[in-house]
Amino acid sequence: AKVGAAAVGVAATGIAALTKNALNNYADYEQLVGGVDTLFKDSSAKVQEYAANAYKTAGLSANEYMDTVTSFSASLLQSLGGDTAAAADMADVAITDMSDNANKMGTNMTDIQNAYQGFAKQNYTMLDNLKLGYGGTQSEMIRLINDSGVLGEKIESLDNVTFDQMIEAIHKIQDNLGITGTTALEAGTTISGSWSSVQALFENILTKVDR
């Protein structure tokens, strides 16, 4: 009887903790969706769809994805002239590239996110965080863009280079280095990759427990 009572107590504690986490996650979800709605307007559903699938493509929960996307979307939207659909697509490229870089190069995801947020503000000191062979200077960002070939011409300054073009250039360099797609590949072929994907999916499920 004592053992049974203890087991019931443990189960009750676990359920209470799960419920609390679900409520907290859903509260965060609502706030993040509000931010996405404000930034992306008619393309908000597109961003939320990317977020829902991010456990497979980027090893991130929907909440983590939306938190990351809102951190640099204002600059991305500005660089694309307010085109919310194009910004949603380019933001997904950026976040997937961040995750692929973290998985392939072993870099801390936060350091990579900080680097992209810096690029959005014309700060290139953290370019070397990506470990792509480029230092943290403006001239090195110019070299990266020229090496990528995305502009179709050589440049000597970043005066007319937009944030979305920088994202595209980084994507091209990572693609050339075989970094692109490693998160999705690891999710299906490695234990650590599968576990990260499962954890992100579980957080998505937990967020929807209260819905």
mmCIF file with all atom_site columns, C-alpha atoms in Angstrom:
data_model
loop_
_atom_site.group_PDB
_atom_site.id
_atom_site.type_symbol
_atom_site.label_atom_id
_atom_site.label_alt_id
_atom_site.label_comp_id
_atom_site.label_asym_id
_atom_site.label_entity_id
_atom_site.label_seq_id
_atom_site.pdbx_PDB_ins_code
_atom_site.Cartn_x
_atom_site.Cartn_y
_atom_site.Cartn_z
_atom_site.occupancy
_atom_site.B_iso_or_equiv
_atom_site.pdbx_formal_charge
_atom_site.auth_seq_id
_atom_site.auth_comp_id
_atom_site.auth_asym_id
_atom_site.auth_atom_id
_atom_site.pdbx_PDB_model_num
ATOM 1   C CA . ALA A 1 1   ? 0.000  0.000  0.000   1.00 0.00 ? 1   ALA A CA 1
ATOM 2   C CA . LYS A 1 2   ? 2.862  2.366  0.899   1.00 0.00 ? 2   LYS A CA 1
ATOM 3   C CA . VAL A 1 3   ? 4.624  1.574  -2.372  1.00 0.00 ? 3   VAL A CA 1
ATOM 4   C CA . GLY A 1 4   ? 1.407  2.146  -4.276  1.00 0.00 ? 4   GLY A CA 1
ATOM 5   C CA . ALA A 1 5   ? 0.825  5.456  -2.585  1.00 0.00 ? 5   ALA A CA 1
ATOM 6   C CA . ALA A 1 6   ? 4.380  6.542  -3.344  1.00 0.00 ? 6   ALA A CA 1
ATOM 7   C CA . ALA A 1 7   ? 3.944  5.584  -6.989  1.00 0.00 ? 7   ALA A CA 1
ATOM 8   C CA . VAL A 1 8   ? 0.733  7.594  -7.203  1.00 0.00 ? 8   VAL A CA 1
ATOM 9   C CA . GLY A 1 9   ? 2.512  10.552 -5.616  1.00 0.00 ? 9   GLY A CA 1
ATOM 10  C CA . VAL A 1 10  ? 5.376  10.377 -8.132  1.00 0.00 ? 10  VAL A CA 1
ATOM 11  C CA . ALA A 1 11  ? 2.912  10.098 -11.003 1.00 0.00 ? 11  ALA A CA 1
ATOM 12  C CA . ALA A 1 12  ? 0.917  13.066 -9.735  1.00 0.00 ? 12  ALA A CA 1
ATOM 13  C CA . THR A 1 13  ? 4.093  15.137 -9.418  1.00 0.00 ? 13  THR A CA 1
ATOM 14  C CA . GLY A 1 14  ? 5.110  14.182 -12.942 1.00 0.00 ? 14  GLY A CA 1
ATOM 15  C CA . ILE A 1 15  ? 1.712  15.096 -14.368 1.00 0.00 ? 15  ILE A CA 1
ATOM 16  C CA . ALA A 1 16  ? 1.747  18.419 -12.534 1.00 0.00 ? 16  ALA A CA 1
ATOM 17  C CA . ALA A 1 17  ? 5.201  19.232 -13.921 1.00 0.00 ? 17  ALA A CA 1
ATOM 18  C CA . LEU A 1 18  ? 4.126  18.201 -17.427 1.00 0.00 ? 18  LEU A CA 1
ATOM 19  C CA . THR A 1 19  ? 1.027  20.368 -17.209 1.00 0.00 ? 19  THR A CA 1
ATOM 20  C CA . LYS A 1 20  ? 3.048  23.341 -15.990 1.00 0.00 ? 20  LYS A CA 1
ATOM 21  C CA . ASN A 1 21  ? 5.551  22.918 -18.834 1.00 0.00 ? 21  ASN A CA 1
ATOM 22  C CA . ALA A 1 22  ? 2.714  22.632 -21.337 1.00 0.00 ? 22  ALA A CA 1
ATOM 23  C CA . LEU A 1 23  ? 1.127  25.841 -20.052 1.00 0.00 ? 23  LEU A CA 1
ATOM 24  C CA . ASN A 1 24  ? 4.447  27.697 -20.112 1.00 0.00 ? 24  ASN A CA 1
ATOM 25  C CA . ASN A 1 25  ? 5.278  26.442 -23.606 1.00 0.00 ? 25  ASN A CA 1
ATOM 26  C CA . TYR A 1 26  ? 1.872  27.396 -24.922 1.00 0.00 ? 26  TYR A CA 1
ATOM 27  C CA . ALA A 1 27  ? 2.110  30.849 -23.357 1.00 0.00 ? 27  ALA A CA 1
ATOM 28  C CA . ASP A 1 28  ? 5.446  31.306 -25.130 1.00 0.00 ? 28  ASP A CA 1
ATOM 29  C CA . TYR A 1 29  ? 3.899  29.945 -28.327 1.00 0.00 ? 29  TYR A CA 1
ATOM 30  C CA . GLU A 1 30  ? 1.075  32.479 -28.258 1.00 0.00 ? 30  GLU A CA 1
ATOM 31  C CA . GLN A 1 31  ? 3.499  35.341 -27.703 1.00 0.00 ? 31  GLN A CA 1
ATOM 32  C CA . LEU A 1 32  ? 5.828  34.157 -30.472 1.00 0.00 ? 32  LEU A CA 1
ATOM 33  C CA . VAL A 1 33  ? 2.974  33.699 -32.946 1.00 0.00 ? 33  VAL A CA 1
ATOM 34  C CA . GLY A 1 34  ? 1.902  37.245 -32.135 1.00 0.00 ? 34  GLY A CA 1
ATOM 35  C CA . GLY A 1 35  ? 5.363  38.473 -33.052 1.00 0.00 ? 35  GLY A CA 1
ATOM 36  C CA . VAL A 1 36  ? 5.373  36.481 -36.279 1.00 0.00 ? 36  VAL A CA 1
ATOM 37  C CA . ASP A 1 37  ? 1.904  37.809 -37.164 1.00 0.00 ? 37  ASP A CA 1
ATOM 38  C CA . THR A 1 38  ? 3.124  41.364 -36.633 1.00 0.00 ? 38  THR A CA 1
ATOM 39  C CA . LEU A 1 39  ? 6.268  40.941 -38.711 1.00 0.00 ? 39  LEU A CA 1
ATOM 40  C CA . PHE A 1 40  ? 5.095  38.675 -41.529 1.00 0.00 ? 40  PHE A CA 1
ATOM 41  C CA . LYS A 1 41  ? 1.412  39.615 -41.765 1.00 0.00 ? 41  LYS A CA 1
ATOM 42  C CA . ASP A 1 42  ? -0.164 37.606 -44.632 1.00 0.00 ? 42  ASP A CA 1
ATOM 43  C CA . SER A 1 43  ? 2.863  35.272 -44.680 1.00 0.00 ? 43  SER A CA 1
ATOM 44  C CA . SER A 1 44  ? 2.619  34.410 -40.978 1.00 0.00 ? 44  SER A CA 1
ATOM 45  C CA . ALA A 1 45  ? 1.067  31.004 -41.745 1.00 0.00 ? 45  ALA A CA 1
ATOM 46  C CA . LYS A 1 46  ? 4.044  30.204 -43.970 1.00 0.00 ? 46  LYS A CA 1
ATOM 47  C CA . VAL A 1 47  ? 6.494  30.951 -41.178 1.00 0.00 ? 47  VAL A CA 1
ATOM 48  C CA . GLN A 1 48  ? 4.445  28.882 -38.734 1.00 0.00 ? 48  GLN A CA 1
ATOM 49  C CA . GLU A 1 49  ? 4.491  25.976 -41.195 1.00 0.00 ? 49  GLU A CA 1
ATOM 50  C CA . TYR A 1 50  ? 8.274  26.201 -41.426 1.00 0.00 ? 50  TYR A CA 1
ATOM 51  C CA . ALA A 1 51  ? 8.368  26.349 -37.623 1.00 0.00 ? 51  ALA A CA 1
ATOM 52  C CA . ALA A 1 52  ? 6.213  23.238 -37.272 1.00 0.00 ? 52  ALA A CA 1
ATOM 53  C CA . ASN A 1 53  ? 8.603  21.272 -39.509 1.00 0.00 ? 53  ASN A CA 1
ATOM 54  C CA . ALA A 1 54  ? 11.793 22.677 -37.975 1.00 0.00 ? 54  ALA A CA 1
ATOM 55  C CA . TYR A 1 55  ? 12.229 19.616 -35.725 1.00 0.00 ? 55  TYR A CA 1
ATOM 56  C CA . LYS A 1 56  ? 13.169 17.753 -38.934 1.00 0.00 ? 56  LYS A CA 1
ATOM 57  C CA . THR A 1 57  ? 14.965 20.456 -40.909 1.00 0.00 ? 57  THR A CA 1
ATOM 58  C CA . ALA A 1 58  ? 16.775 22.355 -38.155 1.00 0.00 ? 58  ALA A CA 1
ATOM 59  C CA . GLY A 1 59  ? 16.471 20.251 -35.000 1.00 0.00 ? 59  GLY A CA 1
ATOM 60  C CA . LEU A 1 60  ? 14.480 23.060 -33.376 1.00 0.00 ? 60  LEU A CA 1
ATOM 61  C CA . SER A 1 61  ? 11.069 23.173 -31.766 1.00 0.00 ? 61  SER A CA 1
ATOM 62  C CA . ALA A 1 62  ? 8.463  25.501 -33.263 1.00 0.00 ? 62  ALA A CA 1
ATOM 63  C CA . ASN A 1 63  ? 8.964  27.910 -30.374 1.00 0.00 ? 63  ASN A CA 1
ATOM 64  C CA . GLU A 1 64  ? 12.747 27.929 -30.795 1.00 0.00 ? 64  GLU A CA 1
ATOM 65  C CA . TYR A 1 65  ? 12.353 28.471 -34.530 1.00 0.00 ? 65  TYR A CA 1
ATOM 66  C CA . MET A 1 66  ? 9.980  31.412 -34.153 1.00 0.00 ? 66  MET A CA 1
ATOM 67  C CA . ASP A 1 67  ? 12.132 32.945 -31.428 1.00 0.00 ? 67  ASP A CA 1
ATOM 68  C CA . THR A 1 68  ? 15.136 32.796 -33.759 1.00 0.00 ? 68  THR A CA 1
ATOM 69  C CA . VAL A 1 69  ? 13.286 34.060 -36.826 1.00 0.00 ? 69  VAL A CA 1
ATOM 70  C CA . THR A 1 70  ? 11.927 37.134 -35.063 1.00 0.00 ? 70  THR A CA 1
ATOM 71  C CA . SER A 1 71  ? 15.418 38.094 -33.881 1.00 0.00 ? 71  SER A CA 1
ATOM 72  C CA . PHE A 1 72  ? 16.526 39.213 -37.351 1.00 0.00 ? 72  PHE A CA 1
ATOM 73  C CA . SER A 1 73  ? 13.350 39.392 -39.455 1.00 0.00 ? 73  SER A CA 1
ATOM 74  C CA . ALA A 1 74  ? 12.925 43.165 -39.271 1.00 0.00 ? 74  ALA A CA 1
ATOM 75  C CA . SER A 1 75  ? 16.259 43.646 -41.033 1.00 0.00 ? 75  SER A CA 1
ATOM 76  C CA . LEU A 1 76  ? 15.486 40.863 -43.505 1.00 0.00 ? 76  LEU A CA 1
ATOM 77  C CA . LEU A 1 77  ? 12.122 42.362 -44.394 1.00 0.00 ? 77  LEU A CA 1
ATOM 78  C CA . GLN A 1 78  ? 13.734 45.754 -44.893 1.00 0.00 ? 78  GLN A CA 1
ATOM 79  C CA . SER A 1 79  ? 16.373 44.296 -47.204 1.00 0.00 ? 79  SER A CA 1
ATOM 80  C CA . LEU A 1 80  ? 13.636 42.614 -49.276 1.00 0.00 ? 80  LEU A CA 1
ATOM 81  C CA . GLY A 1 81  ? 11.506 45.721 -49.553 1.00 0.00 ? 81  GLY A CA 1
ATOM 82  C CA . GLY A 1 82  ? 8.812  44.374 -47.242 1.00 0.00 ? 82  GLY A CA 1
ATOM 83  C CA . ASP A 1 83  ? 8.170  41.196 -49.280 1.00 0.00 ? 83  ASP A CA 1
ATOM 84  C CA . THR A 1 84  ? 6.940  38.968 -46.439 1.00 0.00 ? 84  THR A CA 1
ATOM 85  C CA . ALA A 1 85  ? 6.751  35.762 -48.508 1.00 0.00 ? 85  ALA A CA 1
ATOM 86  C CA . ALA A 1 86  ? 10.340 36.131 -49.734 1.00 0.00 ? 86  ALA A CA 1
ATOM 87  C CA . ALA A 1 87  ? 11.457 36.997 -46.195 1.00 0.00 ? 87  ALA A CA 1
ATOM 88  C CA . ALA A 1 88  ? 9.783  33.860 -44.816 1.00 0.00 ? 88  ALA A CA 1
ATOM 89  C CA . ASP A 1 89  ? 11.620 31.692 -47.340 1.00 0.00 ? 89  ASP A CA 1
ATOM 90  C CA . MET A 1 90  ? 14.976 33.395 -46.775 1.00 0.00 ? 90  MET A CA 1
ATOM 91  C CA . ALA A 1 91  ? 14.589 33.235 -43.000 1.00 0.00 ? 91  ALA A CA 1
ATOM 92  C CA . ASP A 1 92  ? 14.062 29.484 -43.285 1.00 0.00 ? 92  ASP A CA 1
ATOM 93  C CA . VAL A 1 93  ? 17.236 29.187 -45.360 1.00 0.00 ? 93  VAL A CA 1
ATOM 94  C CA . ALA A 1 94  ? 19.142 31.154 -42.718 1.00 0.00 ? 94  ALA A CA 1
ATOM 95  C CA . ILE A 1 95  ? 17.889 29.125 -39.754 1.00 0.00 ? 95  ILE A CA 1
ATOM 96  C CA . THR A 1 96  ? 18.485 25.800 -41.495 1.00 0.00 ? 96  THR A CA 1
ATOM 97  C CA . ASP A 1 97  ? 21.988 26.974 -42.406 1.00 0.00 ? 97  ASP A CA 1
ATOM 98  C CA . MET A 1 98  ? 22.606 27.954 -38.773 1.00 0.00 ? 98  MET A CA 1
ATOM 99  C CA . SER A 1 99  ? 21.611 24.501 -37.587 1.00 0.00 ? 99  SER A CA 1
ATOM 100 C CA . ASP A 1 100 ? 23.608 22.730 -40.307 1.00 0.00 ? 100 ASP A CA 1
ATOM 101 C CA . ASN A 1 101 ? 26.665 24.780 -39.380 1.00 0.00 ? 101 ASN A CA 1
ATOM 102 C CA . ALA A 1 102 ? 26.272 23.956 -35.688 1.00 0.00 ? 102 ALA A CA 1
ATOM 103 C CA . ASN A 1 103 ? 25.950 20.242 -36.452 1.00 0.00 ? 103 ASN A CA 1
ATOM 104 C CA . LYS A 1 104 ? 28.779 20.033 -38.984 1.00 0.00 ? 104 LYS A CA 1
ATOM 105 C CA . MET A 1 105 ? 31.279 22.452 -37.454 1.00 0.00 ? 105 MET A CA 1
ATOM 106 C CA . GLY A 1 106 ? 30.463 21.876 -33.778 1.00 0.00 ? 106 GLY A CA 1
ATOM 107 C CA . THR A 1 107 ? 29.795 25.559 -33.158 1.00 0.00 ? 107 THR A CA 1
ATOM 108 C CA . ASN A 1 108 ? 27.463 26.691 -30.398 1.00 0.00 ? 108 ASN A CA 1
ATOM 109 C CA . MET A 1 109 ? 24.106 27.575 -31.952 1.00 0.00 ? 109 MET A CA 1
ATOM 110 C CA . THR A 1 110 ? 23.869 30.761 -29.876 1.00 0.00 ? 110 THR A CA 1
ATOM 111 C CA . ASP A 1 111 ? 27.188 31.989 -31.277 1.00 0.00 ? 111 ASP A CA 1
ATOM 112 C CA . ILE A 1 112 ? 25.913 31.405 -34.805 1.00 0.00 ? 112 ILE A CA 1
ATOM 113 C CA . GLN A 1 113 ? 22.645 33.205 -34.105 1.00 0.00 ? 113 GLN A CA 1
ATOM 114 C CA . ASN A 1 114 ? 24.599 36.131 -32.656 1.00 0.00 ? 114 ASN A CA 1
ATOM 115 C CA . ALA A 1 115 ? 26.696 36.252 -35.813 1.00 0.00 ? 115 ALA A CA 1
ATOM 116 C CA . TYR A 1 116 ? 23.634 36.492 -38.076 1.00 0.00 ? 116 TYR A CA 1
ATOM 117 C CA . GLN A 1 117 ? 22.068 39.124 -35.842 1.00 0.00 ? 117 GLN A CA 1
ATOM 118 C CA . GLY A 1 118 ? 25.332 41.049 -36.151 1.00 0.00 ? 118 GLY A CA 1
ATOM 119 C CA . PHE A 1 119 ? 25.273 40.800 -39.957 1.00 0.00 ? 119 PHE A CA 1
ATOM 120 C CA . ALA A 1 120 ? 21.768 42.272 -39.885 1.00 0.00 ? 120 ALA A CA 1
ATOM 121 C CA . LYS A 1 121 ? 23.258 45.310 -38.115 1.00 0.00 ? 121 LYS A CA 1
ATOM 122 C CA . GLN A 1 122 ? 26.324 45.535 -40.392 1.00 0.00 ? 122 GLN A CA 1
ATOM 123 C CA . ASN A 1 123 ? 28.547 44.058 -37.699 1.00 0.00 ? 123 ASN A CA 1
ATOM 124 C CA . TYR A 1 124 ? 30.864 41.383 -39.091 1.00 0.00 ? 124 TYR A CA 1
ATOM 125 C CA . THR A 1 125 ? 33.106 40.743 -36.100 1.00 0.00 ? 125 THR A CA 1
ATOM 126 C CA . MET A 1 126 ? 31.495 37.343 -35.473 1.00 0.00 ? 126 MET A CA 1
ATOM 127 C CA . LEU A 1 127 ? 31.803 36.020 -39.034 1.00 0.00 ? 127 LEU A CA 1
ATOM 128 C CA . ASP A 1 128 ? 34.552 33.711 -37.813 1.00 0.00 ? 128 ASP A CA 1
ATOM 129 C CA . ASN A 1 129 ? 31.966 32.041 -35.509 1.00 0.00 ? 129 ASN A CA 1
ATOM 130 C CA . LEU A 1 130 ? 30.752 30.177 -38.592 1.00 0.00 ? 130 LEU A CA 1
ATOM 131 C CA . LYS A 1 131 ? 34.167 28.498 -39.056 1.00 0.00 ? 131 LYS A CA 1
ATOM 132 C CA . LEU A 1 132 ? 33.961 28.745 -42.838 1.00 0.00 ? 132 LEU A CA 1
ATOM 133 C CA . GLY A 1 133 ? 37.508 30.043 -43.274 1.00 0.00 ? 133 GLY A CA 1
ATOM 134 C CA . TYR A 1 134 ? 36.661 33.743 -43.057 1.00 0.00 ? 134 TYR A CA 1
ATOM 135 C CA . GLY A 1 135 ? 37.720 36.156 -40.320 1.00 0.00 ? 135 GLY A CA 1
ATOM 136 C CA . GLY A 1 136 ? 35.544 38.568 -38.434 1.00 0.00 ? 136 GLY A CA 1
ATOM 137 C CA . THR A 1 137 ? 35.993 41.682 -40.541 1.00 0.00 ? 137 THR A CA 1
ATOM 138 C CA . GLN A 1 138 ? 34.112 43.606 -43.194 1.00 0.00 ? 138 GLN A CA 1
ATOM 139 C CA . SER A 1 139 ? 36.764 42.759 -45.795 1.00 0.00 ? 139 SER A CA 1
ATOM 140 C CA . GLU A 1 140 ? 36.344 39.073 -45.026 1.00 0.00 ? 140 GLU A CA 1
ATOM 141 C CA . MET A 1 141 ? 32.586 39.314 -45.580 1.00 0.00 ? 141 MET A CA 1
ATOM 142 C CA . ILE A 1 142 ? 33.347 40.929 -48.930 1.00 0.00 ? 142 ILE A CA 1
ATOM 143 C CA . ARG A 1 143 ? 35.676 38.016 -49.730 1.00 0.00 ? 143 ARG A CA 1
ATOM 144 C CA . LEU A 1 144 ? 32.999 35.495 -48.740 1.00 0.00 ? 144 LEU A CA 1
ATOM 145 C CA . ILE A 1 145 ? 30.414 37.160 -50.969 1.00 0.00 ? 145 ILE A CA 1
ATOM 146 C CA . ASN A 1 146 ? 32.848 37.297 -53.880 1.00 0.00 ? 146 ASN A CA 1
ATOM 147 C CA . ASP A 1 147 ? 33.818 33.649 -53.376 1.00 0.00 ? 147 ASP A CA 1
ATOM 148 C CA . SER A 1 148 ? 30.148 32.634 -53.359 1.00 0.00 ? 148 SER A CA 1
ATOM 149 C CA . GLY A 1 149 ? 29.483 34.254 -56.732 1.00 0.00 ? 149 GLY A CA 1
ATOM 150 C CA . VAL A 1 150 ? 25.860 35.007 -55.835 1.00 0.00 ? 150 VAL A CA 1
ATOM 151 C CA . LEU A 1 151 ? 26.067 38.615 -57.055 1.00 0.00 ? 151 LEU A CA 1
ATOM 152 C CA . GLY A 1 152 ? 27.518 37.696 -60.431 1.00 0.00 ? 152 GLY A CA 1
ATOM 153 C CA . GLU A 1 153 ? 30.238 40.303 -60.015 1.00 0.00 ? 153 GLU A CA 1
ATOM 154 C CA . LYS A 1 154 ? 33.142 41.157 -57.751 1.00 0.00 ? 154 LYS A CA 1
ATOM 155 C CA . ILE A 1 155 ? 32.531 43.845 -55.155 1.00 0.00 ? 155 ILE A CA 1
ATOM 156 C CA . GLU A 1 156 ? 34.914 46.021 -53.168 1.00 0.00 ? 156 GLU A CA 1
ATOM 157 C CA . SER A 1 157 ? 32.479 47.298 -50.543 1.00 0.00 ? 157 SER A CA 1
ATOM 158 C CA . LEU A 1 158 ? 29.249 46.238 -48.834 1.00 0.00 ? 158 LEU A CA 1
ATOM 159 C CA . ASP A 1 159 ? 27.474 49.526 -49.506 1.00 0.00 ? 159 ASP A CA 1
ATOM 160 C CA . ASN A 1 160 ? 24.902 47.995 -51.838 1.00 0.00 ? 160 ASN A CA 1
ATOM 161 C CA . VAL A 1 161 ? 24.819 44.478 -50.387 1.00 0.00 ? 161 VAL A CA 1
ATOM 162 C CA . THR A 1 162 ? 21.594 43.613 -48.598 1.00 0.00 ? 162 THR A CA 1
ATOM 163 C CA . PHE A 1 163 ? 21.138 41.262 -45.652 1.00 0.00 ? 163 PHE A CA 1
ATOM 164 C CA . ASP A 1 164 ? 19.289 38.679 -47.734 1.00 0.00 ? 164 ASP A CA 1
ATOM 165 C CA . GLN A 1 165 ? 22.214 38.609 -50.193 1.00 0.00 ? 165 GLN A CA 1
ATOM 166 C CA . MET A 1 166 ? 24.588 37.907 -47.301 1.00 0.00 ? 166 MET A CA 1
ATOM 167 C CA . ILE A 1 167 ? 22.368 35.019 -46.198 1.00 0.00 ? 167 ILE A CA 1
ATOM 168 C CA . GLU A 1 168 ? 22.353 33.701 -49.764 1.00 0.00 ? 168 GLU A CA 1
ATOM 169 C CA . ALA A 1 169 ? 26.148 33.985 -49.990 1.00 0.00 ? 169 ALA A CA 1
ATOM 170 C CA . ILE A 1 170 ? 26.686 32.102 -46.725 1.00 0.00 ? 170 ILE A CA 1
ATOM 171 C CA . HIS A 1 171 ? 24.251 29.422 -47.913 1.00 0.00 ? 171 HIS A CA 1
ATOM 172 C CA . LYS A 1 172 ? 26.215 29.024 -51.163 1.00 0.00 ? 172 LYS A CA 1
ATOM 173 C CA . ILE A 1 173 ? 29.540 28.710 -49.335 1.00 0.00 ? 173 ILE A CA 1
ATOM 174 C CA . GLN A 1 174 ? 28.108 26.130 -46.925 1.00 0.00 ? 174 GLN A CA 1
ATOM 175 C CA . ASP A 1 175 ? 26.601 24.248 -49.864 1.00 0.00 ? 175 ASP A CA 1
ATOM 176 C CA . ASN A 1 176 ? 30.000 24.175 -51.575 1.00 0.00 ? 176 ASN A CA 1
ATOM 177 C CA . LEU A 1 177 ? 31.568 22.822 -48.378 1.00 0.00 ? 177 LEU A CA 1
ATOM 178 C CA . GLY A 1 178 ? 28.988 20.037 -48.051 1.00 0.00 ? 178 GLY A CA 1
ATOM 179 C CA . ILE A 1 179 ? 27.405 21.505 -44.918 1.00 0.00 ? 179 ILE A CA 1
ATOM 180 C CA . THR A 1 180 ? 23.900 22.022 -46.307 1.00 0.00 ? 180 THR A CA 1
ATOM 181 C CA . GLY A 1 181 ? 21.336 19.439 -45.248 1.00 0.00 ? 181 GLY A CA 1
ATOM 182 C CA . THR A 1 182 ? 23.397 17.812 -42.500 1.00 0.00 ? 182 THR A CA 1
ATOM 183 C CA . THR A 1 183 ? 20.788 18.424 -39.774 1.00 0.00 ? 183 THR A CA 1
ATOM 184 C CA . ALA A 1 184 ? 18.032 16.667 -41.728 1.00 0.00 ? 184 ALA A CA 1
ATOM 185 C CA . LEU A 1 185 ? 20.427 13.862 -42.651 1.00 0.00 ? 185 LEU A CA 1
ATOM 186 C CA . GLU A 1 186 ? 21.549 13.326 -39.051 1.00 0.00 ? 186 GLU A CA 1
ATOM 187 C CA . ALA A 1 187 ? 17.925 13.308 -37.883 1.00 0.00 ? 187 ALA A CA 1
ATOM 188 C CA . GLY A 1 188 ? 17.378 10.179 -39.939 1.00 0.00 ? 188 GLY A CA 1
ATOM 189 C CA . THR A 1 189 ? 20.742 8.442  -39.678 1.00 0.00 ? 189 THR A CA 1
ATOM 190 C CA . THR A 1 190 ? 22.437 9.162  -36.321 1.00 0.00 ? 190 THR A CA 1
ATOM 191 C CA . ILE A 1 191 ? 21.432 8.614  -32.710 1.00 0.00 ? 191 ILE A CA 1
ATOM 192 C CA . SER A 1 192 ? 22.332 12.152 -31.615 1.00 0.00 ? 192 SER A CA 1
ATOM 193 C CA . GLY A 1 193 ? 20.564 13.679 -34.600 1.00 0.00 ? 193 GLY A CA 1
ATOM 194 C CA . SER A 1 194 ? 17.473 11.552 -34.058 1.00 0.00 ? 194 SER A CA 1
ATOM 195 C CA . TRP A 1 195 ? 17.425 12.438 -30.364 1.00 0.00 ? 195 TRP A CA 1
ATOM 196 C CA . SER A 1 196 ? 17.605 16.174 -31.095 1.00 0.00 ? 196 SER A CA 1
ATOM 197 C CA . SER A 1 197 ? 14.737 15.813 -33.535 1.00 0.00 ? 197 SER A CA 1
ATOM 198 C CA . VAL A 1 198 ? 12.675 13.811 -31.039 1.00 0.00 ? 198 VAL A CA 1
ATOM 199 C CA . GLN A 1 199 ? 13.295 16.366 -28.289 1.00 0.00 ? 199 GLN A CA 1
ATOM 200 C CA . ALA A 1 200 ? 12.159 19.208 -30.548 1.00 0.00 ? 200 ALA A CA 1
ATOM 201 C CA . LEU A 1 201 ? 9.095  17.233 -31.645 1.00 0.00 ? 201 LEU A CA 1
ATOM 202 C CA . PHE A 1 202 ? 8.236  16.437 -28.021 1.00 0.00 ? 202 PHE A CA 1
ATOM 203 C CA . GLU A 1 203 ? 8.321  20.127 -27.163 1.00 0.00 ? 203 GLU A CA 1
ATOM 204 C CA . ASN A 1 204 ? 5.933  20.762 -30.068 1.00 0.00 ? 204 ASN A CA 1
ATOM 205 C CA . ILE A 1 205 ? 3.592  18.080 -28.742 1.00 0.00 ? 205 ILE A CA 1
ATOM 206 C CA . LEU A 1 206 ? 3.885  19.453 -25.213 1.00 0.00 ? 206 LEU A CA 1
ATOM 207 C CA . THR A 1 207 ? 3.036  22.937 -26.444 1.00 0.00 ? 207 THR A CA 1
ATOM 208 C CA . LYS A 1 208 ? -0.178 21.600 -27.975 1.00 0.00 ? 208 LYS A CA 1
ATOM 209 C CA . VAL A 1 209 ? -1.232 19.610 -24.889 1.00 0.00 ? 209 VAL A CA 1
ATOM 210 C CA . ASP A 1 210 ? -3.151 22.606 -23.600 1.00 0.00 ? 210 ASP A CA 1
ATOM 211 C CA . ARG A 1 211 ? -4.768 23.431 -26.964 1.00 0.00 ? 211 ARG A CA 1
#
